[in-house]
Structure formats: C-alpha cells, structure tokens
Coordinates of C-alpha atoms and ligand atoms in Angstrom, one line a residue:
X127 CA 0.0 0.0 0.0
X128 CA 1.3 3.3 -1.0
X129 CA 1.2 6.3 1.3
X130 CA -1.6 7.8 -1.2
X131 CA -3.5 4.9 -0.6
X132 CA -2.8 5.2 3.4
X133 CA -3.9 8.7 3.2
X134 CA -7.2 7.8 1.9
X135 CA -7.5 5.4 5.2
X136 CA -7.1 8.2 7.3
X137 CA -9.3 10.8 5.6
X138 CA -12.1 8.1 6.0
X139 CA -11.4 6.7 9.1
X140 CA -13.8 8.1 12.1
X141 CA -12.0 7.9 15.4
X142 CA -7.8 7.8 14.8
X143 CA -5.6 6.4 16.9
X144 CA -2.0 8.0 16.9
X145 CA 0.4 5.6 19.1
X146 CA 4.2 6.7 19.2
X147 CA 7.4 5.5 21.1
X148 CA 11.3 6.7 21.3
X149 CA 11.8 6.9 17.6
X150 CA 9.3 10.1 16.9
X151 CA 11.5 12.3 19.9
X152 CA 15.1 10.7 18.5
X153 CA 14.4 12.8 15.7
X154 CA 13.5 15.9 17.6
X155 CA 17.2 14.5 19.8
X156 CA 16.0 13.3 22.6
X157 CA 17.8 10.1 23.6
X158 CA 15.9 7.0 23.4
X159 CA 15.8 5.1 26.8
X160 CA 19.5 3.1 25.8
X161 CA 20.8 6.2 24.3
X162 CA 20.4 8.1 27.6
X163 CA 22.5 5.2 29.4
X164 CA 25.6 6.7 27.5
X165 CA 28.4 9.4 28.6
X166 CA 29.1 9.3 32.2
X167 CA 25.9 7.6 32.6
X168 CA 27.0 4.7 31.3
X169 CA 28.3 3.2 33.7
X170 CA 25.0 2.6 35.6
X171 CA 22.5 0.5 33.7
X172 CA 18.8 0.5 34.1
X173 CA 18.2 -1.6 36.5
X174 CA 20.5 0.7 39.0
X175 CA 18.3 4.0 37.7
X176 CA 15.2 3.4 37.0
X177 CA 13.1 1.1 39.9
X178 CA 12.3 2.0 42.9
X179 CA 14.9 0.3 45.1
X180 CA 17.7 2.4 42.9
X181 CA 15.3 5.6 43.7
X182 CA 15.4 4.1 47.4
X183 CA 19.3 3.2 47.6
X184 CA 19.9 6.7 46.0
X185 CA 17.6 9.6 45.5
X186 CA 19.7 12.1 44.8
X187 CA 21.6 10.1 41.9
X188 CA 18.1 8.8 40.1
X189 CA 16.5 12.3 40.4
X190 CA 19.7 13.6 39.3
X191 CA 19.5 11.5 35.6
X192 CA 15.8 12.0 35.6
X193 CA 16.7 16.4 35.7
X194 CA 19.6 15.4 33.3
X195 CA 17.0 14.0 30.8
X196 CA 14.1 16.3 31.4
X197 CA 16.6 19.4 31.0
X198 CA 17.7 17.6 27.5
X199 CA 14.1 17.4 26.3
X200 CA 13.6 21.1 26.8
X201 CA 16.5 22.3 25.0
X202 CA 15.0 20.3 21.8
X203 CA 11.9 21.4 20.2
X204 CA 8.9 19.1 18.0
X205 CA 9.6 18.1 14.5
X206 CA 7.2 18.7 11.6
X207 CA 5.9 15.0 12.8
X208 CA 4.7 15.9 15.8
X209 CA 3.0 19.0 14.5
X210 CA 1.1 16.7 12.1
X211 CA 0.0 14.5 14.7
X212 CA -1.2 17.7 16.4
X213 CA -3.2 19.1 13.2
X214 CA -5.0 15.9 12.7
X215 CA -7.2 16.6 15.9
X216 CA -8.4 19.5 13.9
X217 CA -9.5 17.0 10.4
X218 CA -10.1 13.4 12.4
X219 CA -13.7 13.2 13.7
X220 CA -12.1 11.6 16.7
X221 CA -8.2 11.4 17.5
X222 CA -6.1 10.1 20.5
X223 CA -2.5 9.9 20.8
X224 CA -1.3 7.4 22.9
X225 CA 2.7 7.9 23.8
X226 CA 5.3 5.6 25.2
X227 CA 7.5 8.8 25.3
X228 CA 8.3 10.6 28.5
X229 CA 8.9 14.3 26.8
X230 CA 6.4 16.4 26.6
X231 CA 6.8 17.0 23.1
X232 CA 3.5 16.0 22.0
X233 CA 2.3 18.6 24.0
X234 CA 4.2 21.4 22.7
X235 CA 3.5 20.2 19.4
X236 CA -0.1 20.6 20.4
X237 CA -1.3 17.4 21.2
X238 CA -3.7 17.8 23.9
X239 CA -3.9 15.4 26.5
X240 CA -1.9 12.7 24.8
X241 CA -2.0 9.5 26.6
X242 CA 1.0 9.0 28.3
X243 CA 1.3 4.8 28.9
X244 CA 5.2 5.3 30.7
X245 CA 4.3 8.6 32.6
X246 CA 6.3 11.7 32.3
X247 CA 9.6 13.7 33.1
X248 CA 7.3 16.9 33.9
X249 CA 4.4 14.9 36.2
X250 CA 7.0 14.6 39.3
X251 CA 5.2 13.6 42.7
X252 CA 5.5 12.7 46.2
X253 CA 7.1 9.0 46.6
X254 CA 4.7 8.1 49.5
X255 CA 0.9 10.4 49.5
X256 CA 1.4 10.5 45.4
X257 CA 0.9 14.4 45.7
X258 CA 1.7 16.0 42.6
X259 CA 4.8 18.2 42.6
X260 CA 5.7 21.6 41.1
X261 CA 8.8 21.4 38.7
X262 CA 11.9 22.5 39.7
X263 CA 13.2 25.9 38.5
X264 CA 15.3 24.6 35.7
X265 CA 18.6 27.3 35.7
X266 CA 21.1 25.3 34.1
X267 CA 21.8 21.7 32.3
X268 CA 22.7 19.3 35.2
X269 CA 26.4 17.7 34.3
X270 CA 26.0 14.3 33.1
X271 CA 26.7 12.3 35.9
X272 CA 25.2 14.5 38.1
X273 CA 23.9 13.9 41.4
X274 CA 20.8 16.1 42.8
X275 CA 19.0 15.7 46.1
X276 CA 15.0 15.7 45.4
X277 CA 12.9 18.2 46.6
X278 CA 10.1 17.7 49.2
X279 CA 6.5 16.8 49.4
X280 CA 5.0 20.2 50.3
X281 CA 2.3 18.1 51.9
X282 CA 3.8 15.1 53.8
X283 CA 8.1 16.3 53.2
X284 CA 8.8 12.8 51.8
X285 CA 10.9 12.8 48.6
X286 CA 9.4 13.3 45.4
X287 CA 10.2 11.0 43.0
X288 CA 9.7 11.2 39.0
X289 CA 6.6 10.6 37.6
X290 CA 8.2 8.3 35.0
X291 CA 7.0 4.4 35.0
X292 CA 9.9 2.5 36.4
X293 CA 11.4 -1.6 35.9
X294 CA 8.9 -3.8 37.4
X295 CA 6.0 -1.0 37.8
X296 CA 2.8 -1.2 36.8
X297 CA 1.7 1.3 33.9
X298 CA -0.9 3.8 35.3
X299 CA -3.9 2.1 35.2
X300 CA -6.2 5.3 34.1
X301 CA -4.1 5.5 30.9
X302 CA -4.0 1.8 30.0
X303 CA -7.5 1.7 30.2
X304 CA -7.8 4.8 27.8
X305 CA -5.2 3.4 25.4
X306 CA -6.8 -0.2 25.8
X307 CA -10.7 1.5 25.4
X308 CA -9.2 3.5 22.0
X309 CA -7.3 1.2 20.6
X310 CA -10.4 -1.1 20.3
X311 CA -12.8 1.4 19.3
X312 CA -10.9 3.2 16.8
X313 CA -10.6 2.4 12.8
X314 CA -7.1 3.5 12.4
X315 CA -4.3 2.9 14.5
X316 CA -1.3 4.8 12.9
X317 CA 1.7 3.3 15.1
X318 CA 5.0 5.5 14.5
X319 CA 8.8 5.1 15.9
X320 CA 8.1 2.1 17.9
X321 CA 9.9 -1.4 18.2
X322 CA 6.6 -2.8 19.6
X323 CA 8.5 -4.8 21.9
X324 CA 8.1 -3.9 25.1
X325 CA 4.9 -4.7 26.5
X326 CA 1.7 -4.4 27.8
X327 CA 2.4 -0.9 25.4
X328 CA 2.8 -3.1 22.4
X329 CA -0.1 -5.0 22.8
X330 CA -2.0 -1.6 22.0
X331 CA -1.4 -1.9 18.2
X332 CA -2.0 -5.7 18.3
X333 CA -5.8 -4.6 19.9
X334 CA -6.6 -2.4 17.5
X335 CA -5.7 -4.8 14.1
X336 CA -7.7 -7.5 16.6
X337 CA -10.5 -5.1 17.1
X338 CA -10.5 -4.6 13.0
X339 CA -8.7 -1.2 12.9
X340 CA -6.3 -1.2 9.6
X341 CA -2.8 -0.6 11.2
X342 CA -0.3 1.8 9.2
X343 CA 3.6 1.7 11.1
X344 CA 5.6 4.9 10.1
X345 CA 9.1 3.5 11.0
X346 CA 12.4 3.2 9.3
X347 CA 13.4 -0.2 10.0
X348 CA 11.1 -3.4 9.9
X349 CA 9.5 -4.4 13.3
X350 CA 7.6 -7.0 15.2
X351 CA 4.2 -5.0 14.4
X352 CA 5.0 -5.5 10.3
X353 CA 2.9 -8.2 9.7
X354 CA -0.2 -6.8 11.6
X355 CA -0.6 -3.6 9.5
X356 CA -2.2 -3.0 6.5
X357 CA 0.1 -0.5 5.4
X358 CA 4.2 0.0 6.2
X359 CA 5.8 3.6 5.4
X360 CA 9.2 3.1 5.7
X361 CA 10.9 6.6 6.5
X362 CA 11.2 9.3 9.3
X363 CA 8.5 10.6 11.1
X364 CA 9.1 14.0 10.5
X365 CA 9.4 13.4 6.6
X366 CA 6.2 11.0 6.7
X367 CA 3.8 12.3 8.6
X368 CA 3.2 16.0 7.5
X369 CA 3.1 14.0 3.5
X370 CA 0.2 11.5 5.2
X371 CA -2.1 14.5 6.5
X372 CA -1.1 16.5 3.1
X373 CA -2.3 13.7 1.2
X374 CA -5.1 12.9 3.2
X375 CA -6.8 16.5 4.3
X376 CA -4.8 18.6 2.2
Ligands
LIG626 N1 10.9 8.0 12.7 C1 10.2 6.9 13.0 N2 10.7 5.8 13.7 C2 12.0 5.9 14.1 C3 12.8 7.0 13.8 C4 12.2 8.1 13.1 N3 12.9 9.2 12.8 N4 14.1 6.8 14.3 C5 14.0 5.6 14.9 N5 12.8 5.0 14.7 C6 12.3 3.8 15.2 C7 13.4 2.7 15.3 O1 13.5 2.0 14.1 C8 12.7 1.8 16.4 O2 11.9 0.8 15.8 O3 11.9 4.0 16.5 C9 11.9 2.7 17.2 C10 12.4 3.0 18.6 O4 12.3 1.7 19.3 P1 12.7 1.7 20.9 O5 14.0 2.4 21.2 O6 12.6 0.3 21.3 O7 11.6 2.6 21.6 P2 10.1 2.2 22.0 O8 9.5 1.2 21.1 O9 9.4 3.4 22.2 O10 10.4 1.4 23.4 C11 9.3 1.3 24.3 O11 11.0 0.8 26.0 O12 13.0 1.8 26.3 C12 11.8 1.5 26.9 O13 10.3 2.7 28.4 C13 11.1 2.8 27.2 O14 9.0 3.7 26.3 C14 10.2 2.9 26.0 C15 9.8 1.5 25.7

C-alpha cells in the first residue's frame, strides 16, 4: 500500500488512533531510553536508575539522571511529525494519541492530553501520599553524571520521585485503560517510531488490528508489528507524517 492509498485510510477513518514510542522524539534528539544510558551515565544501567529500590538506595543520583534528561528534552523542540500528529485533531472526527515517550513534546507540538502509557519527566510527585509536585526551577543543564537531592512533598516532606513508570512498575492504570478502550474502538491505528516490543504498550497496536482497525507503522526499520498492518511507510517521522495528512486533508 502506497502512502496515497494510506492517506485515503485516514481521511475516511472516524476515530484515529496515533500511538508513538522513542523513535518520533530521537528525531527531535532526545535520547531514546539506551541512548540516555551513554556518557558518564553509562556506567550505571537501568536496572540501577530506574526502579524504585535504585530511587530508594539513591535519590539524589536517580533524580539527578531524571533532571539530566528532562533538562535535555527542553532544549529540543517538536519536529514537523509531531505537528502533524497535532493538526490531525483539527480534520479526524475523533483522535487520540497514545505515547510511550516521557517528553512532553507532544504537548508542545499541540497534542492535547496525549496518553502517556510510561508517565512523564514533567508529572513529578510525592514517593509516598502521590501528591503532585511543582517542577523544579530549571537554571542550568545538570552535568552528566550528576547527582541532585529531590525536593520535598509540600504536603507530607517525603521525597518526590519522578513521575516516570519504572522496571517492574505497573503502567498507570487510568491510561492503560484509555489506550486499551481507543485502541479497540478506533478504525485507524497509525503506530509511529516504535519497536513494539516492550509490553503491555505493544499489545495496543495488536488490539486495535484484533479489534479490525487497519494498522499503518511509520518507521524506518522493519519491526515486530510489520505483519499486523495494512500498510508499512518506511521513512522518518518528520518526513512522513506531514506528507500522510497532506495527502489525506490537504
Ligand atoms: N521516525 C520513525 N521511527 C524511528 C525514527 C524516526 N525518525 N528513528 C528511529 N525510529 C524507530 C526505530 O527503528 C525503532 O523501531 O523507533 C523505534 C524505537 O524503538 P525503541 O527504542 O525500542 O523505543 P520504544 O518502542 O518506544 O520502546 C518502548 O521501552 O525503552 C523503553 O520505556 C522505554 O518507552 C520505551 C519503551
């Protein structure tokens, strides 16, 4: 299937489904999740940053990589990808975008509400009452490497902790239920930069081709989800997705 015939998919399709993962911010350069295990980083792996025993064994070093990558993601800006995914809401009789990113990117694209599945660098809260905590001030780029105590829960003064889904976590349930409840109502499910390998994320695309929803992947390399979609655009997002939403609303 060309990306003509995609395009005419989407212009027809009633309620859209837009599901995204590390490759649609790599091009805006954010680091994927690997990526941002490089530099002095590297020589922690995720396991010792991102559960909660590492958060428990060492709060100031886990917040401290969690600043380092939040600080990244707001010296980079959306792509033309992410804008299209933002100007579809204005053609799609229904659209949700479900994200396995932690950036807020979607957001300033103008995305609103997009699903986050993983949680988010800039949704920080208390480690024990859950309270939801202000950002910090950000003044300058933490070194790589470095360590920074957490602030304090303004309600109870435990730590707070970032509001990122960590190894052996369960995703939020509120948002898995959204993506679950989309992905099998919607027509479309157009799944961009993902691997579609780690899970219960990846079984999102797999609900909606169940469900009858025609799947088109926007993705440079082949993946796991290739044999369940009716359509593969091989390319960058930021190339592919402003031609889809040209092609299909003009
Ligand atoms: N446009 C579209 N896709 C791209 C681009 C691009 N410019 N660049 C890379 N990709 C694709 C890669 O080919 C790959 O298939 O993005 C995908 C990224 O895959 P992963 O790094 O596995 O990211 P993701 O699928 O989002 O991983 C899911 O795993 O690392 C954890 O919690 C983290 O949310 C993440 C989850």
């Amino acid at each position: 299937m060309t990306l003509s015939d995609a395009a005419k998919l989407l212009a027809q399709a009633r309620h859209v489904v837009v599901f995204t993962g590390a490759g649609i911010s790599a091009e805006s350069g954010v680091p994927t999740f690997r990526d941002a295990l490089t530099g002095l980083w590297s020589r922690f792996d995720a396991q010792s940053l991102a559960t909660p025993q590492a958060f428990q064994e060492d709060p100031d070093l886990v917040w401290g990589w969690y600043e380092w990558r939040r600080r990244l993601v707001q010296q980079v800006r959306p792509h033309h990808g992410h804008l299209a995914v933002a100007r579809m809401a204005a053609w799609a009789p229904q659209l949700t975008v479900i994200t396995q990113n932690v950036d807020d990117l979607h957001e300033r694209a103008g995305s609103d509400a997009p699903v986050h599945l993983h949680g988010s660098l800039f949704a920080p809260r208390c480690v024990s009452c859950l309270h939801p905590a202000p950002l910090p001030e950000t003044v300058e780029q933490p070194g790589e490497g470095s360590r920074i105590p957490p602030p304090r829960c303004t309600l109870c003064g435990d730590l707070v902790r970032p509001g990122v889904v960590w190894f052996g976590e369960q995703l939020p349930e509120e948002a898995l239920f959204a993506a679950a409840q989309a992905a099998s109502r919607c027509d479309l499910l157009l799944t961009v930069g993902t691997s579609g390998l780690v899970y219960p994320a990846a079984e999102i695309p797999r609900l909606a081709a169940r469900s009858g929803a025609a799947v088109i992947q926007v993705n440079p390399q082949a993946t796991p989800l290739d044999p369940i979609t009716a359509a593969n655009l091989r390319g960058a997002a930021a190339e592919i997705l402003p031609a889809l939403v040209s092609a299909a609303w003009g």
